Amino acid sequence: MSLNQATLNQATISQLARHLEAAEMECRDVVKITDDYPDMSWDDAYDIQDAIRAIKEQRGVRIAGLKMGLTSHAKMKQMGVTTPIHGFITDYGSIADGGVIDTASLIHPKVEAEIAFVTRAPLSGPGCSVAAVLAATDFILPAVEVIDSRYKDFRFDLKSVIADNTSSARYVLGGSHRNPEGIDLKNLGVVMYKNGEMVAAASAAAVLGHPAQSVAMLANMLGSRGRHIPAGTLILTGGATEAISVAAGDDITVRYQHLGSVSMRFI
Ligand code: OOG
Ligand code: MG
């Protein structure tokens, strides 16, 4: 049997999708699903994520874009994993820059400094490269992702977190967008402040050497499931630094070289 072949039947995939969706909606944590389904395959994990997406769309949720996760060494080390993963972001996850995020609607939020891309041409893999991504990029934006694993204490393995839509919860996009032309994206600095104190800093090169590489990898990963990145897609490329835990009362500001800053307050 190939490693990628599905091992769970459709009924189990639907049941696990409803289980994780309910945990998100009811704001409570659950144990990682591989505890009960240790033989689950990578395809099963992405099939559960797709089933969650379908449940949300049936409820009227709009998919706002895609995300890559675990693309930096800092994030991989923090979570004890070695492979990037992808998921989706939603309309209800979008928070205005300078906005307020209610921690009562989340389990145990953490914030990540990211670079977002918006495409103006479709991208497909295999074979998608940094060059193809830059040619297809409309503009880039500074972004902060608020992740919120549905798993107790953020303890998971890769398959469990893929099924849980890569801990996707909220995101804040900065107002200033730039054409990447003329910006040394690879060496773009990001500094995160929590309540005025610097808590993390990185260069965008921390994200797979170049954040456009994260978009290329997304196109290549989607290609292996017969999909592509359509024109006009918003993509979060993954945290450049480790994720920082936040609680009610915290103020977060991230400053990005060339791209301005993004801030939010947790209540
Ligand atoms: C998984 C999601 C990681 C990122 O930017 O690396 C992610 C997690 O750490 O819970 O969004
Ligand atoms: Mg992220």
Coordinates of C-alpha atoms and ligand atoms in Angstrom, one line a residue:
M1 CA 0.0 0.0 0.0
S2 CA 1.4 3.4 -0.9
L3 CA 2.1 5.8 2.0
N4 CA -0.4 8.2 0.7
Q5 CA -3.3 5.9 0.2
A6 CA -6.3 6.8 2.3
T7 CA -6.9 4.4 5.2
L8 CA -10.0 6.0 6.7
N9 CA -13.4 5.5 5.2
Q10 CA -15.6 8.4 4.2
A11 CA -17.8 8.0 7.3
T12 CA -14.8 8.3 9.7
I13 CA -13.4 11.3 7.7
S14 CA -16.8 13.1 8.1
Q15 CA -17.0 12.2 11.7
L16 CA -13.5 13.5 12.5
A17 CA -14.3 16.7 10.5
R18 CA -17.4 17.3 12.6
H19 CA -15.5 16.6 15.8
L20 CA -12.8 19.2 15.0
E21 CA -15.3 21.8 13.6
A22 CA -17.4 21.4 16.8
A23 CA -14.2 21.9 19.0
E24 CA -13.5 25.2 17.1
M25 CA -17.1 26.4 17.3
E26 CA -17.5 25.5 21.0
C27 CA -14.1 26.8 21.8
R28 CA -12.8 23.7 23.6
D29 CA -9.7 21.6 23.2
V30 CA -9.6 17.9 22.2
V31 CA -6.9 15.2 22.1
K32 CA -5.0 14.8 18.9
I33 CA -6.9 12.5 16.5
T34 CA -4.0 10.3 15.7
D35 CA -4.3 8.9 19.3
D36 CA -7.4 7.0 18.1
Y37 CA -6.4 6.7 14.4
P38 CA -2.7 6.0 14.4
D39 CA -2.7 4.6 10.8
M40 CA -4.2 7.7 9.3
S41 CA -2.5 8.7 6.0
W42 CA -1.4 12.2 4.8
D43 CA -4.3 12.0 2.3
D44 CA -6.7 11.2 5.1
A45 CA -5.5 14.3 7.0
Y46 CA -6.0 16.6 4.1
D47 CA -9.4 14.9 3.3
I48 CA -10.5 15.8 6.9
Q49 CA -9.4 19.4 6.4
D50 CA -11.3 19.5 3.1
A51 CA -14.4 18.1 4.9
I52 CA -14.2 20.8 7.5
R53 CA -14.0 23.4 4.6
A54 CA -17.1 21.9 3.1
I55 CA -19.0 22.0 6.4
K56 CA -18.1 25.7 6.8
E57 CA -19.0 26.5 3.2
Q58 CA -22.4 24.8 3.7
R59 CA -22.9 27.1 6.7
G60 CA -22.2 30.1 4.4
V61 CA -18.6 30.8 5.4
R62 CA -16.5 32.1 2.5
I63 CA -12.9 30.9 2.1
A64 CA -10.7 34.0 2.1
G65 CA -7.4 32.5 1.1
L66 CA -4.8 29.8 1.8
K67 CA -2.0 29.5 4.3
M68 CA 1.3 27.7 4.7
G69 CA 2.4 26.6 8.1
L70 CA 5.6 25.3 9.7
T71 CA 7.7 27.0 7.0
S72 CA 10.4 28.4 9.3
H73 CA 13.0 26.6 11.3
A74 CA 11.8 28.5 14.4
K75 CA 8.3 27.2 14.0
M76 CA 9.4 23.6 13.1
K77 CA 11.6 23.5 16.2
Q78 CA 8.9 25.0 18.4
M79 CA 6.4 22.3 17.3
G80 CA 8.9 19.4 16.9
V81 CA 8.2 18.8 13.2
T82 CA 10.1 19.0 10.0
T83 CA 7.6 19.5 7.1
P84 CA 5.6 22.5 6.0
I85 CA 1.8 22.0 5.8
H86 CA -1.1 24.0 4.2
G87 CA -4.6 25.1 5.1
F88 CA -7.2 27.7 4.4
I89 CA -8.3 31.0 6.0
T90 CA -11.9 32.2 6.3
D91 CA -14.0 35.4 6.1
Y92 CA -14.8 35.3 9.8
G93 CA -11.1 35.0 10.6
S94 CA -10.3 38.4 9.2
I95 CA -9.6 41.2 11.8
A96 CA -9.0 44.8 10.8
D97 CA -5.6 46.3 11.5
G98 CA -5.7 47.9 14.9
G99 CA -8.7 45.8 15.8
V100 CA -9.7 43.9 18.9
I101 CA -9.7 40.1 19.3
D102 CA -11.9 38.5 21.9
T103 CA -9.9 35.7 23.6
A104 CA -13.2 34.2 24.9
S105 CA -13.8 33.1 21.3
L106 CA -10.5 31.3 21.1
I107 CA -8.9 28.4 23.1
H108 CA -5.2 29.4 23.6
P109 CA -4.2 31.9 20.9
K110 CA -0.7 32.6 19.7
V111 CA 0.5 35.2 17.2
E112 CA 2.9 34.8 14.3
A113 CA 4.6 37.5 12.1
E114 CA 4.1 36.6 8.4
I115 CA 4.3 38.0 4.9
A116 CA 1.2 37.6 2.8
F117 CA 1.1 37.4 -1.0
V118 CA -1.8 38.1 -3.4
T119 CA -1.5 36.5 -6.8
R120 CA -2.6 38.0 -10.1
A121 CA -2.1 34.8 -12.2
P122 CA -2.7 31.2 -11.4
L123 CA 0.2 29.1 -10.1
S124 CA 0.5 25.3 -10.5
G125 CA 2.9 22.6 -9.6
P126 CA 4.9 20.4 -9.8
G127 CA 7.8 22.6 -10.8
C128 CA 6.5 25.9 -9.4
S129 CA 9.5 28.1 -8.5
V130 CA 10.3 31.4 -6.7
A131 CA 10.6 33.0 -10.1
A132 CA 7.2 31.8 -11.2
V133 CA 5.7 33.1 -7.9
L134 CA 7.3 36.5 -8.2
A135 CA 6.1 36.8 -11.8
A136 CA 2.5 35.9 -10.7
T137 CA 2.5 38.2 -7.6
D138 CA 0.2 41.2 -7.6
F139 CA 1.4 42.6 -4.2
I140 CA 2.6 41.6 -0.8
L141 CA 1.2 42.6 2.6
P142 CA 2.4 42.5 6.2
A143 CA 0.3 40.0 8.2
V144 CA -0.1 38.6 11.6
E145 CA -1.7 35.2 12.0
V146 CA -3.5 34.2 15.2
I147 CA -3.3 30.5 15.4
D148 CA -5.4 28.4 17.9
S149 CA -4.9 24.7 17.8
R150 CA -7.9 22.7 18.7
Y151 CA -5.6 20.2 20.4
K152 CA -4.9 20.3 24.1
D153 CA -1.7 22.4 24.9
F154 CA -0.9 22.7 21.2
R155 CA 0.3 19.1 21.3
F156 CA 0.0 17.4 18.0
D157 CA 1.7 15.6 15.2
L158 CA 1.7 16.7 11.5
K159 CA -1.3 14.6 10.5
S160 CA -3.4 15.8 13.4
V161 CA -2.6 19.5 12.7
I162 CA -3.2 19.1 9.0
A163 CA -6.7 17.7 9.7
D164 CA -7.2 20.6 12.2
N165 CA -6.8 23.1 9.3
T166 CA -3.3 23.9 10.5
S167 CA -4.5 25.7 13.7
S168 CA -6.1 28.4 11.5
A169 CA -8.2 30.9 13.5
R170 CA -7.8 34.7 12.8
Y171 CA -5.5 37.0 10.9
V172 CA -4.8 40.7 10.6
L173 CA -3.5 42.2 7.3
G174 CA -1.6 45.5 7.3
G175 CA -3.0 48.3 5.2
S176 CA 0.1 49.0 3.1
H177 CA 0.7 46.7 0.1
R178 CA 3.8 46.8 -2.1
N179 CA 4.9 45.3 -5.3
P180 CA 7.8 43.0 -4.4
E181 CA 9.8 44.5 -7.3
G182 CA 12.7 46.5 -5.8
I183 CA 12.2 45.0 -2.3
D184 CA 14.8 42.6 -1.0
L185 CA 12.1 40.2 0.2
K186 CA 14.7 37.7 1.3
N187 CA 16.3 40.0 3.8
L188 CA 13.2 41.9 5.0
G189 CA 13.2 42.3 8.7
V190 CA 10.3 41.7 11.1
V191 CA 10.1 42.6 14.8
M192 CA 7.3 41.6 17.1
Y193 CA 6.4 43.6 20.2
K194 CA 4.1 42.5 23.0
N195 CA 2.9 45.3 25.3
G196 CA 5.8 47.4 24.0
E197 CA 8.5 44.9 24.6
M198 CA 10.3 43.1 21.8
V199 CA 9.5 39.4 21.9
A200 CA 10.7 38.0 18.5
A201 CA 12.6 39.1 15.5
A202 CA 13.5 37.5 12.2
S203 CA 14.4 38.1 8.6
A204 CA 11.9 36.9 6.0
A205 CA 14.6 34.5 4.8
A206 CA 13.7 32.4 7.8
V207 CA 10.7 31.3 5.7
L208 CA 12.2 28.6 3.5
G209 CA 15.0 30.9 2.5
H210 CA 12.6 33.3 0.7
P211 CA 8.8 33.7 1.4
A212 CA 8.0 33.3 -2.3
Q213 CA 9.4 29.7 -1.8
S214 CA 6.5 29.1 0.6
V215 CA 4.0 30.0 -2.2
A216 CA 5.9 27.8 -4.7
M217 CA 5.8 24.9 -2.2
L218 CA 2.0 25.5 -1.7
A219 CA 1.5 25.3 -5.5
N220 CA 3.6 22.1 -5.6
M221 CA 1.7 20.5 -2.7
L222 CA -1.7 21.4 -4.2
G223 CA -0.5 20.0 -7.5
S224 CA -0.1 16.6 -5.9
R225 CA -3.8 16.7 -5.0
G226 CA -4.8 17.9 -8.5
R227 CA -5.3 21.5 -7.5
H228 CA -3.7 24.9 -8.2
I229 CA -3.6 28.4 -6.7
P230 CA -6.1 30.6 -8.7
A231 CA -5.4 34.2 -9.7
G232 CA -6.3 36.6 -6.9
T233 CA -5.5 34.3 -4.0
L234 CA -4.4 35.6 -0.7
I235 CA -1.7 33.4 0.8
L236 CA -0.1 33.6 4.3
T237 CA 3.4 32.2 3.9
G238 CA 4.0 31.1 7.6
G239 CA 5.5 32.5 10.7
A240 CA 9.0 33.8 10.4
T241 CA 9.6 33.6 14.2
E242 CA 8.2 31.2 16.8
A243 CA 4.6 31.8 17.8
I244 CA 4.0 34.0 20.9
S245 CA 1.2 33.2 23.3
V246 CA -1.3 35.9 24.0
A247 CA -4.0 36.6 26.6
A248 CA -6.6 39.1 27.4
G249 CA -5.0 42.5 27.9
D250 CA -2.1 42.0 25.5
D251 CA -1.3 44.4 22.7
I252 CA 0.7 43.1 19.7
T253 CA 2.5 45.2 17.1
V254 CA 4.7 43.8 14.4
R255 CA 6.9 46.2 12.4
Y256 CA 8.0 45.1 8.9
Q257 CA 10.8 46.7 7.0
H258 CA 9.3 48.4 3.9
L259 CA 5.8 47.3 4.8
G260 CA 4.7 49.3 7.8
S261 CA 3.2 47.7 10.9
V262 CA 0.3 45.6 12.0
S263 CA -1.3 45.7 15.4
M264 CA -4.1 44.3 17.5
R265 CA -5.4 44.1 21.0
F266 CA -6.6 41.0 22.8
I267 CA -9.5 41.4 25.3
Ligands
OOG1 C1 0.5 25.0 13.1 C2 0.3 26.2 12.2 C3 1.6 26.9 11.9 C4 2.8 28.8 10.8 O1 2.7 29.9 10.4 O2 3.9 28.2 11.0 C5 1.5 28.1 11.2 C6 0.8 25.4 14.6 O3 1.9 25.7 14.9 O4 -0.2 25.3 15.4 O5 0.5 28.7 10.9
MG2 MG 0.9 30.8 10.5

